[in-house]
Coordinates of C-alpha atoms in Angstrom, one line a residue:
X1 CA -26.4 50.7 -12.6
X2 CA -23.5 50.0 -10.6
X3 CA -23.4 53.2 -8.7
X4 CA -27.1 53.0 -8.2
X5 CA -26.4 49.2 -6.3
X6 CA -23.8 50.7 -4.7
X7 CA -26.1 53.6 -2.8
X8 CA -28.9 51.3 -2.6
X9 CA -26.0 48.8 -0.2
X10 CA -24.9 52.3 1.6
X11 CA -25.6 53.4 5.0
X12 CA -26.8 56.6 3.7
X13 CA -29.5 54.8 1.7
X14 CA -30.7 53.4 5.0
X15 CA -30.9 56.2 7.0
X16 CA -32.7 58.2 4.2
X17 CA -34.7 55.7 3.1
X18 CA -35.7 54.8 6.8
X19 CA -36.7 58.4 7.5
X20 CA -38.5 59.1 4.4
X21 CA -40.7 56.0 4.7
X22 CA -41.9 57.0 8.4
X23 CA -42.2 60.7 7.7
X24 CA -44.6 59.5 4.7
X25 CA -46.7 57.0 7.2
X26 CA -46.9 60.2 10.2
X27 CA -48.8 61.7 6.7
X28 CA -50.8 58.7 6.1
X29 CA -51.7 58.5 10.2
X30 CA -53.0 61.2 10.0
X31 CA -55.3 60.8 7.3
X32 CA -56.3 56.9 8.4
X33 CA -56.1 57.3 12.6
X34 CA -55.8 53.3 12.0
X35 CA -52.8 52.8 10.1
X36 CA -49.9 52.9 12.8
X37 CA -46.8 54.3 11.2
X38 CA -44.6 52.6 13.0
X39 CA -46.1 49.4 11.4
X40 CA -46.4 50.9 7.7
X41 CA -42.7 52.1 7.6
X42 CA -41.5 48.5 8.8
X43 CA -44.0 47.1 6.3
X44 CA -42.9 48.6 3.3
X45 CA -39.6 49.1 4.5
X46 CA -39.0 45.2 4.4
X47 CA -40.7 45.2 1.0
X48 CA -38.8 47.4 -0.4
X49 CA -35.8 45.7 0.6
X50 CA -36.9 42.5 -1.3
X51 CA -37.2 44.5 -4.1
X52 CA -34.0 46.0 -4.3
X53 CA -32.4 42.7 -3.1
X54 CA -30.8 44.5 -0.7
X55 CA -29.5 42.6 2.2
X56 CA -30.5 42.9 5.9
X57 CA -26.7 43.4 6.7
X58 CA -26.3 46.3 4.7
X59 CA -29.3 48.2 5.4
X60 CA -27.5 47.8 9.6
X61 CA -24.8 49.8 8.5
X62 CA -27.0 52.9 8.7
X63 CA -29.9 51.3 11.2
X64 CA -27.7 50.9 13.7
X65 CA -27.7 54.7 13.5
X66 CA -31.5 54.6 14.9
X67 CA -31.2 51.4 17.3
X68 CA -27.7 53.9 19.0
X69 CA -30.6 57.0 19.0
X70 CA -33.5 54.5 21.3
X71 CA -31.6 55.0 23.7
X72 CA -31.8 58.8 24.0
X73 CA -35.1 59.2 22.3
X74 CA -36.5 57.1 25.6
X75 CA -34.9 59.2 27.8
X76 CA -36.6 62.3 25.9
X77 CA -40.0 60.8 27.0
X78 CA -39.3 62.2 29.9
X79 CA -39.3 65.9 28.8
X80 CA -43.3 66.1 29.3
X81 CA -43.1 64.0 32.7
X82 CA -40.8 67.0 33.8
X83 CA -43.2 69.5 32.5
X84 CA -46.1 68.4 34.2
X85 CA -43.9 66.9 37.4
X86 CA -46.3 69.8 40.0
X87 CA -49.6 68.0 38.8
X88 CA -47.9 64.5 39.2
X89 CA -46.9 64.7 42.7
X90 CA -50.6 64.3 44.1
X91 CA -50.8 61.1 42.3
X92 CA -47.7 59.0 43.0
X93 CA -49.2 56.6 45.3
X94 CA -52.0 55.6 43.2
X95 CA -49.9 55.6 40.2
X96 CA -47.9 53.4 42.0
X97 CA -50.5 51.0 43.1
X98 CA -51.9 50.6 39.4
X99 CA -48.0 50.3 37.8
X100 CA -48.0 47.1 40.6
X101 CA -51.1 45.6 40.0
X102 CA -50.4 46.0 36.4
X103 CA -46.8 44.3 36.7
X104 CA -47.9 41.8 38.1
X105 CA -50.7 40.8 36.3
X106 CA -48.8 41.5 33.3
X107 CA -46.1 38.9 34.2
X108 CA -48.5 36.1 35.6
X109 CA -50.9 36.4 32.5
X110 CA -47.9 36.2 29.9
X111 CA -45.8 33.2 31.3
X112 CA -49.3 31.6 32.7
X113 CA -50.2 31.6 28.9
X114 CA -47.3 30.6 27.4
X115 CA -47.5 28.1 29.7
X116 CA -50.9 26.5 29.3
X117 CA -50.3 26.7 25.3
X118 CA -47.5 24.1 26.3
X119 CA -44.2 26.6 25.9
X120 CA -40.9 25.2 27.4
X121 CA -39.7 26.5 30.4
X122 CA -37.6 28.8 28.4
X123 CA -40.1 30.7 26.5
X124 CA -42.2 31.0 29.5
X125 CA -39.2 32.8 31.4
X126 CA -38.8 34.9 28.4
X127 CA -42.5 35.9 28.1
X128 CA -42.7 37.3 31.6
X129 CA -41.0 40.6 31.0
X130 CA -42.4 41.7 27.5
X131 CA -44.3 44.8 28.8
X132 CA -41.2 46.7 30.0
X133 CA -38.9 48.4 27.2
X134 CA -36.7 46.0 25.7
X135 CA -32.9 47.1 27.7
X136 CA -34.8 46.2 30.5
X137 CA -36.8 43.3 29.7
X138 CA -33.5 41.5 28.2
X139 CA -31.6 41.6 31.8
X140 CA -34.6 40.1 33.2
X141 CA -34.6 37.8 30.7
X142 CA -31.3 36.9 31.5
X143 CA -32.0 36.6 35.3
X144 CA -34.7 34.5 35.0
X145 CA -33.0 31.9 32.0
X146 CA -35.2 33.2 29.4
X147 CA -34.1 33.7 25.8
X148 CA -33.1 37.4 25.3
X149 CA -33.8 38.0 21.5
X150 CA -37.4 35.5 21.8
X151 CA -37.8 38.6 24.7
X152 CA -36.6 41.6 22.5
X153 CA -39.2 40.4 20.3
X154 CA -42.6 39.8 22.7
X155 CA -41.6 43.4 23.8
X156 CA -41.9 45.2 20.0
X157 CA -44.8 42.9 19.6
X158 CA -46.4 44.2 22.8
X159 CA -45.4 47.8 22.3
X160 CA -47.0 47.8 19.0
X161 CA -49.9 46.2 20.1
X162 CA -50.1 48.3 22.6
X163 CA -49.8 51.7 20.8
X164 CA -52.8 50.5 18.0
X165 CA -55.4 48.9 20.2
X166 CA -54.2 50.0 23.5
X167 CA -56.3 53.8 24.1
X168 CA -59.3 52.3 21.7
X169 CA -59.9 49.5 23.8
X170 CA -60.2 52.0 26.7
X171 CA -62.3 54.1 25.7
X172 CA -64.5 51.1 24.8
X173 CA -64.3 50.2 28.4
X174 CA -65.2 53.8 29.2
X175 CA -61.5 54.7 30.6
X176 CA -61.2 58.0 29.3
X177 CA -59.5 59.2 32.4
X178 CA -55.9 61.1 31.5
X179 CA -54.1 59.3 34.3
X180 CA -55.4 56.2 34.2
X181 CA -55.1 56.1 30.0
X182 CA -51.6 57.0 30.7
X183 CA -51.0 54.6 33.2
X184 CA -52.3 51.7 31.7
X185 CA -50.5 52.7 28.4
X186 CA -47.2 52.7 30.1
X187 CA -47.5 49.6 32.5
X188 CA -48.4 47.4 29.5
X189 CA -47.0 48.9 26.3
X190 CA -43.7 50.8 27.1
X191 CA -42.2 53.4 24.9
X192 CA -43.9 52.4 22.1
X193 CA -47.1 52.9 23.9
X194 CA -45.7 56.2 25.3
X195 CA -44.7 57.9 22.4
X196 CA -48.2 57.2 20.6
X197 CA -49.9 58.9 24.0
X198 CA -47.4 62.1 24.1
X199 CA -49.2 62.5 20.1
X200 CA -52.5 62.3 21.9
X201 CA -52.1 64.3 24.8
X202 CA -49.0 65.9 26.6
X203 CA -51.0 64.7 30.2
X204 CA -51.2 61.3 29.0
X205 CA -48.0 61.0 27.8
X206 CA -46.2 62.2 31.2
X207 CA -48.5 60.0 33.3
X208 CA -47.1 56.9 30.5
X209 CA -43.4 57.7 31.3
X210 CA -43.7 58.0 34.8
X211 CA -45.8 54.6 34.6
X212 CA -42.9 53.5 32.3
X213 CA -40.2 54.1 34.5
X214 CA -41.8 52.4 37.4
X215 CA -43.3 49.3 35.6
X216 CA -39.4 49.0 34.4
X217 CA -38.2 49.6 38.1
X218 CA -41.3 47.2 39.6
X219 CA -40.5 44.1 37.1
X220 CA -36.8 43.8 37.9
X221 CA -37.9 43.7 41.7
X222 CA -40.4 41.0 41.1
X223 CA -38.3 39.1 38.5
X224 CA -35.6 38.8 41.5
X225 CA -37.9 38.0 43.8
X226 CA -39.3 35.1 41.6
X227 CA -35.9 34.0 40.6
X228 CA -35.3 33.9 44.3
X229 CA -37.9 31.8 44.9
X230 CA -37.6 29.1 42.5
X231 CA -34.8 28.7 43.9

């Protein structure tokens, strides 16, 4: 009994653990195109943890292996953006248009309704970056006064939203478009969005980094020059 509390408390029980739980929800994806398995691993992850009254802190020891890995396995989204770089050069402009429109209306619609729902000043700063990935979005929650981890948070919230509801509620609105699936993907729902697309199609996905990148690059921009003028 002792030695199984002991493995349960262990960083290799985390990582193992971790990794057999999302492998098992890719399977159940696959069957039920609804469940996201990013959201049934967490789920039942955290359940499981109750369970085994295992605390948060020791299930970090081996997390923190995955959080150390976001960093390259973002990078890796570019891999298909490099692949299809000769059929992406005729559309940078446009792409680049949409990304700003799509900053920007990103930004004003998440602070202007954190606002109206009567959020302090802090929330509302912290709002405005939540569609860029999270290393990002934290500085500019930092520029503009904003609470990093109330950031960190809107950003999985809107990646994951993103990722489920994101391509079905453009194909509703007849968007069925590669590049402008991918663009809207990547403007308003990150990696998380991203890595769901490069599933879906290796097009999409390229068009959802490069959108990624520059949404990322575009929101800094305008958070400085917003910063700047409230000042």
């Amino acid at each position: 009994m002792i030695i199984l509390v002991h493995f349960f408390n262990s960083a290799e029980f985390a990582v193992l653990i971790t990794l057999m739980l999302y492998w098992a929800s890719l399977h159940i994806h696959e069957r039920y195109p609804w469940a996201n398995p990013l959201v049934c691993a967490s789920i039942t992850l955290v359940m499981l943890l109750y369970v085994l009254h295992v605390p948060y802190a020791h299930y970090r020891t081996g997390g923190d292996l995955f959080a150390y890995l976001l960093g390259p396995a973002t990078v890796a989204l570019g891999v298909p953006m490099f692949k299809q770089a000769q059929k992406l050069k005729g559309s940078l402009r446009p792409l680049f248009l949409v990304v700003l429109a799509g900053s920007i209306v990103g930004m004003a619609t998440a602070g202007f309704v954190a606002w109206i729902c009567g959020a302090p000043r802090e929330l509302i700063m912290s709002a405005i970056p939540k569609s860029v990935t999270t290393p990002i979005a934290v500085e500019v929650s930092k520029q503009l006064h904003g609470d990093p981890r109330i950031t960190a948070a809107l950003v999985l919230i809107s990646g994951l939203l993103g990722s489920i509801v994101g391509p079905e509620v453009l194909r509703m609105a007849s968007i069925i478009h590669e590049h402008a699936v991918g663009s809207a993907i990547g403007t308003s729902s990150h990696a998380l969005g991203t890595a769901t697309l490069i599933r879906r199609s290796e097009v999409q996905g390229s068009v959802s980094s490069l959108a990624m990148a520059m949404a990322g690059v575009t929101t800094a921009v305008l958070a400085s020059l917003l910063t700047w003028w409230m000042h």
